[in-house]
Amino acid sequence: MTLPLEHLAAPAPDGSFSGIWPITARRVDGELTIGGVTASDLVAQFGSPLYVIDEADMRARAGAWKAAIDESFGELAGGEVYYAGKAFLSVAVARWMGELGLCIDTCSEGELRTALAAGVPGAKIGLHGNNKSRAEIELALEAGVGHVVVDSLAELALVEAVAGERNQTAPIVLRVTTGIHAGGHEYISTAHEDQKFGLSISTGGALRAAEEALAAPHLELVGLHSHIGSQILTLDAFTEAAKAILDLRAQIAATYDVAVPEIDFGGGYAIRYTVLDDVPPSAVTYAAALAGAVTTHVTETGLAAPKVSIEPGRSIAGPAGITIYTVGTIKSVELDDGSRRYVSVDGGMSDNVRPALYGADYTATLASREPLDENVRSRVVGKHCESGDIVVKDVALTASL
Ligand SMILES: *Cc1c(COP(=O)(O)O)cnc(C)c1O
């Protein structure tokens, strides 16, 4: 008998991200299957803990983003979707993204080499990072990346120097901070003043960087970039940040008579981790909000429309992936308001640091058979010698594990 997983929801054609479980997740005779393969067969073959990515789900999400951007920006100057590789990158994933017409954002030599190993053309790869090494910049220029996202004035000088030595012109995008504070947790907010990323618009640092980039003989200023954080549910934060960066484009045009050709609005689009989370806006809704900001900018300034990029990461990879663990020690602790069962698994913060790092929440289910018994208040924990080594802080799991 095939049963849908509880709360299973596939992405709708408009790219609604209501799903928590991958789209091919099913219970077949009680057991979890992904892409038609049972959890126990996967563990028998590969061991656990095991990351499993549902290719159909990930392709559907990537395709939904691409379609939404094509539709919203088709009548402006078009757009690109960069998959933010830090959400999950392997050679196969990079290949899927390339096949679907997406570009790839990388932020280390390893990610860059992974994308190149998948056959993604250099022109469809971006290099990010707040502290790129000279070797990373050299590799990026050698591969002919579409752009290097420059994070500081010091880096601007370094990219200019490396490009000059190589007798090349480096296409660069300036990462600017708009001052918009958004996102789920301070550690995943990236556009307020007191954090490590980017060139500040408000202090004039961004404008100065634009001036230096325009004057540099081996740099071509192809774009402006803003990534305000992760897991942002409200459209307002995106449209405010979009307005700030588009205003900077207008200011650069007024000051230096250059209409910077591309604007990259970054990533951060929300997904659901648990059934308690709000259903986030769809790709179409996010893209339309950004297109509205661009249309206003074009109307108000009379400048040519910029080409637009976005960088979704988790909203492509997150719900497509699950981790399978094997349960070991189980024990209960008595609390004032009842008991809590601690379910220890064979991984933890070593395969997923996010709960410990910034309180990321997840859900869990018994995979190997139907969870028929009543649920018990549970905490899924890892095997490492830290009490913060938590996989899922609060989850109702069947009594008979
Ligand atoms: C993390 C990151 C992203 C992706 O963020 P998501 O929340 O996974 O969409 C995109 N761009 C940059 C620069 C990032 O650091």
GROMACS .gro file of C-alpha atoms and ligand atoms in nm:
model
  416
    1MET     CA    1   0.000   0.000   0.000
    2THR     CA    2   0.133   0.346  -0.091
    3LEU     CA    3   0.052   0.631   0.141
    4PRO     CA    4   0.155   0.992   0.111
    5LEU     CA    5   0.385   1.113   0.385
    6GLU     CA    6   0.215   1.333   0.638
    7HIS     CA    7   0.226   1.698   0.530
    8LEU     CA    8   0.372   1.606   0.199
    9ALA     CA    9   0.323   1.879  -0.057
   10ALA     CA   10   0.484   1.904  -0.395
   11PRO     CA   11   0.591   2.240  -0.534
   12ALA     CA   12   0.302   2.379  -0.735
   13PRO     CA   13   0.361   2.480  -1.098
   14ASP     CA   14   0.403   2.839  -0.981
   15GLY     CA   15   0.692   2.727  -0.759
   16SER     CA   16   0.504   2.742  -0.429
   17PHE     CA   17   0.739   2.612  -0.168
   18SER     CA   18   0.493   2.453   0.071
   19GLY     CA   19   0.663   2.114   0.064
   20ILE     CA   20   0.854   1.980   0.359
   21TRP     CA   21   0.926   1.632   0.230
   22PRO     CA   22   1.072   1.570  -0.117
   23ILE     CA   23   0.810   1.527  -0.390
   24THR     CA   24   0.882   1.159  -0.451
   25ALA     CA   25   0.872   1.071  -0.077
   26ARG     CA   26   0.611   0.803  -0.014
   27ARG     CA   27   0.537   0.534   0.236
   28VAL     CA   28   0.530   0.201   0.056
   29ASP     CA   29   0.411  -0.079   0.281
   30GLY     CA   30   0.488   0.152   0.569
   31GLU     CA   31   0.845   0.227   0.473
   32LEU     CA   32   0.976   0.563   0.354
   33THR     CA   33   1.086   0.561  -0.008
   34ILE     CA   34   1.254   0.837  -0.208
   35GLY     CA   35   1.250   0.810  -0.585
   36GLY     CA   36   1.108   0.461  -0.539
   37VAL     CA   37   1.402   0.337  -0.328
   38THR     CA   38   1.340   0.235   0.033
   39ALA     CA   39   1.530   0.397   0.318
   40SER     CA   40   1.660   0.057   0.429
   41ASP     CA   41   1.796  -0.022   0.082
   42LEU     CA   42   1.973   0.313   0.077
   43VAL     CA   43   2.129   0.253   0.417
   44ALA     CA   44   2.223  -0.107   0.326
   45GLN     CA   45   2.410   0.026   0.024
   46PHE     CA   46   2.562   0.349   0.158
   47GLY     CA   47   2.548   0.332   0.538
   48SER     CA   48   2.424   0.609   0.763
   49PRO     CA   49   2.409   0.897   0.833
   50LEU     CA   50   2.321   0.952   0.471
   51TYR     CA   51   2.219   1.261   0.279
   52VAL     CA   52   1.960   1.175   0.016
   53ILE     CA   53   1.867   1.424  -0.255
   54ASP     CA   54   1.549   1.380  -0.455
   55GLU     CA   55   1.657   1.472  -0.805
   56ALA     CA   56   1.298   1.518  -0.928
   57ASP     CA   57   1.225   1.764  -0.647
   58MET     CA   58   1.544   1.963  -0.689
   59ARG     CA   59   1.498   1.987  -1.064
   60ALA     CA   60   1.136   2.100  -1.019
   61ARG     CA   61   1.237   2.376  -0.778
   62ALA     CA   62   1.525   2.496  -0.995
   63GLY     CA   63   1.298   2.490  -1.301
   64ALA     CA   64   1.027   2.685  -1.118
   65TRP     CA   65   1.275   2.960  -1.031
   66LYS     CA   66   1.407   2.976  -1.386
   67ALA     CA   67   1.053   2.999  -1.529
   68ALA     CA   68   0.952   3.266  -1.276
   69ILE     CA   69   1.253   3.485  -1.356
   70ASP     CA   70   1.213   3.438  -1.731
   71GLU     CA   71   0.849   3.536  -1.703
   72SER     CA   72   0.892   3.835  -1.470
   73PHE     CA   73   1.196   3.983  -1.643
   74GLY     CA   74   1.132   3.873  -2.003
   75GLU     CA   75   0.995   4.214  -2.093
   76LEU     CA   76   1.268   4.396  -1.906
   77ALA     CA   77   1.629   4.294  -1.977
   78GLY     CA   78   1.599   3.926  -1.879
   79GLY     CA   79   1.751   3.746  -1.585
   80GLU     CA   80   1.961   3.459  -1.459
   81VAL     CA   81   1.916   3.223  -1.168
   82TYR     CA   82   2.238   3.141  -0.985
   83TYR     CA   83   2.200   2.834  -0.764
   84ALA     CA   84   2.381   2.921  -0.439
   85GLY     CA   85   2.607   2.619  -0.413
   86LYS     CA   86   2.658   2.651  -0.040
   87ALA     CA   87   2.307   2.508   0.009
   88PHE     CA   88   2.437   2.174  -0.123
   89LEU     CA   89   2.683   2.121  -0.405
   90SER     CA   90   2.805   1.802  -0.567
   91VAL     CA   91   2.915   1.734  -0.923
   92ALA     CA   92   2.575   1.579  -1.003
   93VAL     CA   93   2.382   1.874  -0.857
   94ALA     CA   94   2.596   2.121  -1.051
   95ARG     CA   95   2.529   1.920  -1.368
   96TRP     CA   96   2.150   1.925  -1.311
   97MET     CA   97   2.158   2.301  -1.261
   98GLY     CA   98   2.361   2.346  -1.579
   99GLU     CA   99   2.118   2.125  -1.773
  100LEU     CA  100   1.827   2.338  -1.653
  101GLY     CA  101   1.997   2.658  -1.768
  102LEU     CA  102   2.087   2.787  -1.422
  103CYS     CA  103   2.422   2.940  -1.330
  104ILE     CA  104   2.612   2.842  -1.013
  105ASP     CA  105   2.735   3.059  -0.728
  106THR     CA  106   3.050   2.933  -0.565
  107CYS     CA  107   3.234   3.068  -0.264
  108SER     CA  108   3.546   2.855  -0.236
  109GLU     CA  109   3.803   2.686  -0.456
  110GLY     CA  110   3.634   2.353  -0.382
  111GLU     CA  111   3.292   2.474  -0.496
  112LEU     CA  112   3.444   2.634  -0.805
  113ARG     CA  113   3.624   2.312  -0.896
  114THR     CA  114   3.306   2.111  -0.833
  115ALA     CA  115   3.106   2.327  -1.075
  116LEU     CA  116   3.384   2.308  -1.336
  117ALA     CA  117   3.411   1.929  -1.292
  118ALA     CA  118   3.040   1.907  -1.375
  119GLY     CA  119   3.110   2.073  -1.709
  120VAL     CA  120   2.938   2.401  -1.619
  121PRO     CA  121   3.097   2.665  -1.844
  122GLY     CA  122   3.304   2.925  -1.658
  123ALA     CA  123   3.081   3.199  -1.796
  124LYS     CA  124   2.790   3.050  -1.598
  125ILE     CA  125   2.976   3.049  -1.266
  126GLY     CA  126   3.012   3.330  -1.012
  127LEU     CA  127   3.275   3.349  -0.739
  128HIS     CA  128   3.167   3.490  -0.403
  129GLY     CA  129   3.333   3.524  -0.062
  130ASN     CA  130   3.446   3.789   0.181
  131ASN     CA  131   3.806   3.664   0.191
  132LYS     CA  132   3.902   3.510  -0.140
  133SER     CA  133   4.257   3.386  -0.171
  134ARG     CA  134   4.479   3.491  -0.458
  135ALA     CA  135   4.468   3.128  -0.576
  136GLU     CA  136   4.087   3.136  -0.587
  137ILE     CA  137   4.086   3.459  -0.786
  138GLU     CA  138   4.349   3.319  -1.026
  139LEU     CA  139   4.147   3.000  -1.078
  140ALA     CA  140   3.828   3.201  -1.136
  141LEU     CA  141   3.994   3.421  -1.398
  142GLU     CA  142   4.158   3.122  -1.563
  143ALA     CA  143   3.817   2.951  -1.584
  144GLY     CA  144   3.665   3.268  -1.731
  145VAL     CA  145   3.394   3.302  -1.467
  146GLY     CA  146   3.098   3.522  -1.550
  147HIS     CA  147   3.182   3.746  -1.259
  148VAL     CA  148   3.378   3.778  -0.937
  149VAL     CA  149   3.169   3.933  -0.661
  150VAL     CA  150   3.401   4.183  -0.493
  151ASP     CA  151   3.338   4.231  -0.122
  152SER     CA  152   3.579   4.511  -0.019
  153LEU     CA  153   3.813   4.782  -0.147
  154ALA     CA  154   4.113   4.565  -0.059
  155GLU     CA  155   3.972   4.285  -0.271
  156LEU     CA  156   3.905   4.524  -0.557
  157ALA     CA  157   4.278   4.602  -0.559
  158LEU     CA  158   4.369   4.233  -0.540
  159VAL     CA  159   4.143   4.133  -0.832
  160GLU     CA  160   4.280   4.426  -1.036
  161ALA     CA  161   4.637   4.313  -0.959
  162VAL     CA  162   4.572   3.948  -1.047
  163ALA     CA  163   4.385   4.041  -1.366
  164GLY     CA  164   4.668   4.278  -1.462
  165GLU     CA  165   4.932   4.006  -1.413
  166ARG     CA  166   4.725   3.777  -1.633
  167ASN     CA  167   4.667   4.051  -1.888
  168GLN     CA  168   4.293   3.997  -1.855
  169THR     CA  169   3.990   4.209  -1.780
  170ALA     CA  170   3.800   4.072  -1.482
  171PRO     CA  171   3.421   4.106  -1.487
  172ILE     CA  172   3.326   4.214  -1.136
  173VAL     CA  173   3.013   4.270  -0.936
  174LEU     CA  174   3.024   4.485  -0.622
  175ARG     CA  175   2.860   4.338  -0.315
  176VAL     CA  176   2.692   4.623  -0.132
  177THR     CA  177   2.511   4.638   0.200
  178THR     CA  178   2.177   4.810   0.194
  179GLY     CA  179   2.131   4.839   0.571
  180ILE     CA  180   1.820   4.618   0.557
  181HIS     CA  181   1.816   4.380   0.852
  182ALA     CA  182   1.624   4.068   0.757
  183GLY     CA  183   1.642   3.695   0.799
  184GLY     CA  184   1.581   3.425   1.052
  185HIS     CA  185   1.877   3.473   1.287
  186GLU     CA  186   2.156   3.726   1.331
  187TYR     CA  187   2.407   3.479   1.188
  188ILE     CA  188   2.213   3.458   0.863
  189SER     CA  189   2.140   3.830   0.826
  190THR     CA  190   2.393   3.988   0.598
  191ALA     CA  191   2.306   4.345   0.505
  192HIS     CA  192   2.308   4.545   0.830
  193GLU     CA  193   2.616   4.754   0.904
  194ASP     CA  194   2.777   4.550   1.184
  195GLN     CA  195   2.866   4.228   0.999
  196LYS     CA  196   3.146   4.112   0.775
  197PHE     CA  197   3.001   4.132   0.424
  198GLY     CA  198   3.001   4.398   0.158
  199LEU     CA  199   3.054   4.765   0.085
  200SER     CA  200   2.822   5.000   0.268
  201ILE     CA  201   2.589   5.222   0.068
  202SER     CA  202   2.526   5.456   0.361
  203THR     CA  203   2.891   5.539   0.433
  204GLY     CA  204   2.968   5.598   0.066
  205GLY     CA  205   3.196   5.294   0.050
  206ALA     CA  206   2.992   5.137  -0.228
  207LEU     CA  207   3.002   5.450  -0.443
  208ARG     CA  208   3.375   5.484  -0.391
  209ALA     CA  209   3.427   5.120  -0.492
  210ALA     CA  210   3.225   5.185  -0.808
  211GLU     CA  211   3.449   5.482  -0.888
  212GLU     CA  212   3.763   5.275  -0.835
  213ALA     CA  213   3.625   4.984  -1.038
  214LEU     CA  214   3.536   5.212  -1.329
  215ALA     CA  215   3.884   5.360  -1.324
  216ALA     CA  216   4.070   5.030  -1.290
  217PRO     CA  217   4.230   4.921  -1.620
  218HIS     CA  218   4.172   4.547  -1.572
  219LEU     CA  219   3.824   4.549  -1.419
  220GLU     CA  220   3.487   4.568  -1.587
  221LEU     CA  221   3.206   4.669  -1.353
  222VAL     CA  222   2.926   4.442  -1.471
  223GLY     CA  223   2.695   4.452  -1.172
  224LEU     CA  224   2.585   4.540  -0.822
  225HIS     CA  225   2.490   4.271  -0.572
  226SER     CA  226   2.293   4.259  -0.250
  227HIS     CA  227   2.214   3.954  -0.037
  228ILE     CA  228   2.025   4.053   0.274
  229GLY     CA  229   2.010   3.721   0.455
  230SER     CA  230   1.841   3.384   0.464
  231GLN     CA  231   1.493   3.252   0.534
  232ILE     CA  232   1.318   3.583   0.465
  233LEU     CA  233   0.941   3.545   0.454
  234THR     CA  234   0.840   3.903   0.392
  235LEU     CA  235   0.843   4.054   0.046
  236ASP     CA  236   0.895   4.400   0.196
  237ALA     CA  237   1.253   4.330   0.297
  238PHE     CA  238   1.334   4.225  -0.060
  239THR     CA  239   1.163   4.522  -0.224
  240GLU     CA  240   1.325   4.768   0.019
  241ALA     CA  241   1.668   4.621  -0.048
  242ALA     CA  242   1.594   4.621  -0.421
  243LYS     CA  243   1.504   4.990  -0.404
  244ALA     CA  244   1.825   5.071  -0.215
  245ILE     CA  245   2.049   4.897  -0.466
  246LEU     CA  246   1.859   5.038  -0.765
  247ASP     CA  247   1.895   5.386  -0.612
  248LEU     CA  248   2.268   5.322  -0.594
  249ARG     CA  249   2.262   5.231  -0.964
  250ALA     CA  250   2.086   5.561  -1.036
  251GLN     CA  251   2.342   5.747  -0.825
  252ILE     CA  252   2.631   5.582  -1.012
  253ALA     CA  253   2.464   5.675  -1.342
  254ALA     CA  254   2.421   6.037  -1.231
  255THR     CA  255   2.777   6.064  -1.098
  256TYR     CA  256   2.978   5.865  -1.355
  257ASP     CA  257   2.739   5.846  -1.649
  258VAL     CA  258   2.744   5.465  -1.643
  259ALA     CA  259   2.432   5.247  -1.618
  260VAL     CA  260   2.565   4.936  -1.444
  261PRO     CA  261   2.427   4.655  -1.662
  262GLU     CA  262   2.334   4.393  -1.400
  263ILE     CA  263   2.170   4.382  -1.059
  264ASP     CA  264   2.192   4.071  -0.844
  265PHE     CA  265   1.933   4.052  -0.569
  266GLY     CA  266   2.092   3.756  -0.389
  267GLY     CA  267   1.910   3.469  -0.220
  268GLY     CA  268   1.733   3.411   0.107
  269TYR     CA  269   1.389   3.296  -0.009
  270ALA     CA  270   1.210   3.113   0.270
  271ILE     CA  271   1.122   2.745   0.285
  272ARG     CA  272   0.930   2.538   0.536
  273TYR     CA  273   1.125   2.322   0.778
  274THR     CA  274   0.833   2.215   0.996
  275VAL     CA  275   0.455   2.217   0.965
  276LEU     CA  276   0.446   2.507   1.210
  277ASP     CA  277   0.636   2.731   0.971
  278ASP     CA  278   0.441   2.975   0.759
  279VAL     CA  279   0.396   2.885   0.393
  280PRO     CA  280   0.644   3.111   0.213
  281PRO     CA  281   0.572   3.312  -0.100
  282SER     CA  282   0.619   3.131  -0.432
  283ALA     CA  283   0.901   3.191  -0.679
  284VAL     CA  284   0.652   3.373  -0.899
  285THR     CA  285   0.553   3.605  -0.612
  286TYR     CA  286   0.912   3.683  -0.515
  287ALA     CA  287   1.012   3.741  -0.880
  288ALA     CA  288   0.712   3.965  -0.949
  289ALA     CA  289   0.793   4.179  -0.643
  290LEU     CA  290   1.150   4.228  -0.763
  291ALA     CA  291   1.033   4.301  -1.117
  292GLY     CA  292   0.799   4.569  -0.975
  293ALA     CA  293   1.095   4.742  -0.811
  294VAL     CA  294   1.296   4.728  -1.134
  295THR     CA  295   1.005   4.866  -1.339
  296THR     CA  296   0.966   5.159  -1.100
  297HIS     CA  297   1.340   5.229  -1.120
  298VAL     CA  298   1.336   5.226  -1.501
  299THR     CA  299   1.031   5.454  -1.515
  300GLU     CA  300   1.170   5.701  -1.261
  301THR     CA  301   1.525   5.723  -1.392
  302GLY     CA  302   1.482   5.666  -1.765
  303LEU     CA  303   1.782   5.431  -1.750
  304ALA     CA  304   1.788   5.112  -1.953
  305ALA     CA  305   1.654   4.816  -1.757
  306PRO     CA  306   1.929   4.616  -1.590
  307LYS     CA  307   1.967   4.244  -1.640
  308VAL     CA  308   1.869   4.077  -1.313
  309SER     CA  309   2.012   3.782  -1.122
  310ILE     CA  310   1.894   3.603  -0.812
  311GLU     CA  311   2.071   3.342  -0.600
  312PRO     CA  312   1.831   3.097  -0.438
  313GLY     CA  313   2.001   2.822  -0.238
  314ARG     CA  314   1.787   2.646   0.021
  315SER     CA  315   1.467   2.707  -0.175
  316ILE     CA  316   1.612   2.478  -0.444
  317ALA     CA  317   1.798   2.225  -0.228
  318GLY     CA  318   1.630   2.229   0.113
  319PRO     CA  319   1.306   2.034   0.077
  320ALA     CA  320   1.469   1.809  -0.186
  321GLY     CA  321   1.708   1.670   0.075
  322ILE     CA  322   1.668   1.449   0.378
  323THR     CA  323   1.918   1.286   0.612
  324ILE     CA  324   1.870   0.925   0.713
  325TYR     CA  325   2.009   0.828   1.054
  326THR     CA  326   2.011   0.501   1.246
  327VAL     CA  327   1.862   0.520   1.594
  328GLY     CA  328   2.080   0.399   1.881
  329THR     CA  329   2.039   0.473   2.251
  330ILE     CA  330   1.698   0.591   2.368
  331LYS     CA  331   1.629   0.732   2.711
  332SER     CA  332   1.373   0.947   2.885
  333VAL     CA  333   1.428   1.231   3.128
  334GLU     CA  334   1.165   1.349   3.374
  335LEU     CA  335   1.076   1.717   3.356
  336ASP     CA  336   0.835   1.932   3.556
  337ASP     CA  337   0.581   1.906   3.278
  338GLY     CA  338   0.619   1.539   3.194
  339SER     CA  339   0.897   1.346   3.032
  340ARG     CA  340   1.107   1.393   2.724
  341ARG     CA  341   1.250   1.105   2.527
  342TYR     CA  342   1.605   1.152   2.395
  343VAL     CA  343   1.658   0.959   2.073
  344SER     CA  344   2.027   0.933   1.987
  345VAL     CA  345   2.130   0.886   1.624
  346ASP     CA  346   2.458   0.800   1.455
  347GLY     CA  347   2.540   1.154   1.336
  348GLY     CA  348   2.450   1.501   1.459
  349MET     CA  349   2.641   1.829   1.453
  350SER     CA  350   2.908   1.664   1.238
  351ASP     CA  351   2.666   1.630   0.946
  352ASN     CA  352   2.435   1.922   1.028
  353VAL     CA  353   2.569   2.206   1.238
  354ARG     CA  354   2.273   2.437   1.171
  355PRO     CA  355   2.060   2.355   1.479
  356ALA     CA  356   2.359   2.415   1.708
  357LEU     CA  357   2.485   2.718   1.516
  358TYR     CA  358   2.167   2.921   1.485
  359GLY     CA  359   1.873   2.717   1.609
  360ALA     CA  360   1.757   2.580   1.274
  361ASP     CA  361   1.451   2.359   1.315
  362TYR     CA  362   1.359   2.040   1.133
  363THR     CA  363   1.105   1.762   1.143
  364ALA     CA  364   1.164   1.388   1.159
  365THR     CA  365   0.976   1.065   1.102
  366LEU     CA  366   1.037   0.695   1.150
  367ALA     CA  367   1.159   0.577   0.809
  368SER     CA  368   1.197   0.202   0.830
  369ARG     CA  369   0.833   0.118   0.909
  370GLU     CA  370   0.493   0.275   0.959
  371PRO     CA  371   0.486   0.487   1.276
  372LEU     CA  372   0.163   0.335   1.404
  373ASP     CA  373   0.177   0.398   1.778
  374GLU     CA  374   0.088   0.716   1.954
  375ASN     CA  375   0.347   0.992   1.950
  376VAL     CA  376   0.585   1.074   2.235
  377ARG     CA  377   0.751   1.409   2.300
  378SER     CA  378   1.101   1.352   2.168
  379ARG     CA  379   1.432   1.521   2.102
  380VAL     CA  380   1.659   1.374   1.836
  381VAL     CA  381   2.023   1.418   1.937
  382GLY     CA  382   2.360   1.333   1.784
  383LYS     CA  383   2.645   1.123   1.917
  384HIS     CA  384   2.898   1.398   1.988
  385CYS     CA  385   3.022   1.514   2.329
  386GLU     CA  386   2.829   1.842   2.338
  387SER     CA  387   2.482   1.883   2.482
  388GLY     CA  388   2.411   2.132   2.201
  389ASP     CA  389   2.448   1.842   1.957
  390ILE     CA  390   2.078   1.843   1.870
  391VAL     CA  391   1.930   1.727   1.539
  392VAL     CA  392   1.562   1.811   1.605
  393LYS     CA  393   1.485   1.992   1.928
  394ASP     CA  394   1.115   1.907   1.966
  395VAL     CA  395   0.934   1.648   1.763
  396ALA     CA  396   0.648   1.408   1.822
  397LEU     CA  397   0.773   1.061   1.728
  398THR     CA  398   0.604   0.727   1.753
  399ALA     CA  399   0.634   0.547   2.087
  400SER     CA  400   0.772   0.232   1.925
  401LEU     CA  401   1.107   0.334   1.781
  402LIG     C1  402   2.373   3.196   0.145
  402LIG     C2  403   2.374   3.280   0.025
  402LIG     C3  404   2.274   3.266  -0.072
  402LIG     C4  405   2.164   3.164  -0.061
  402LIG     O1  406   2.085   3.183   0.049
  402LIG     P1  407   1.951   3.095   0.066
  402LIG     O2  408   1.892   3.144   0.193
  402LIG     O3  409   1.998   2.953   0.075
  402LIG     O4  410   1.868   3.120  -0.054
  402LIG     C5  411   2.277   3.346  -0.183
  402LIG     N1  412   2.374   3.440  -0.199
  402LIG     C6  413   2.472   3.458  -0.108
  402LIG     C7  414   2.574   3.561  -0.132
  402LIG     C8  415   2.475   3.380   0.007
  402LIG     O5  416   2.571   3.398   0.097
   0.00000   0.00000   0.00000
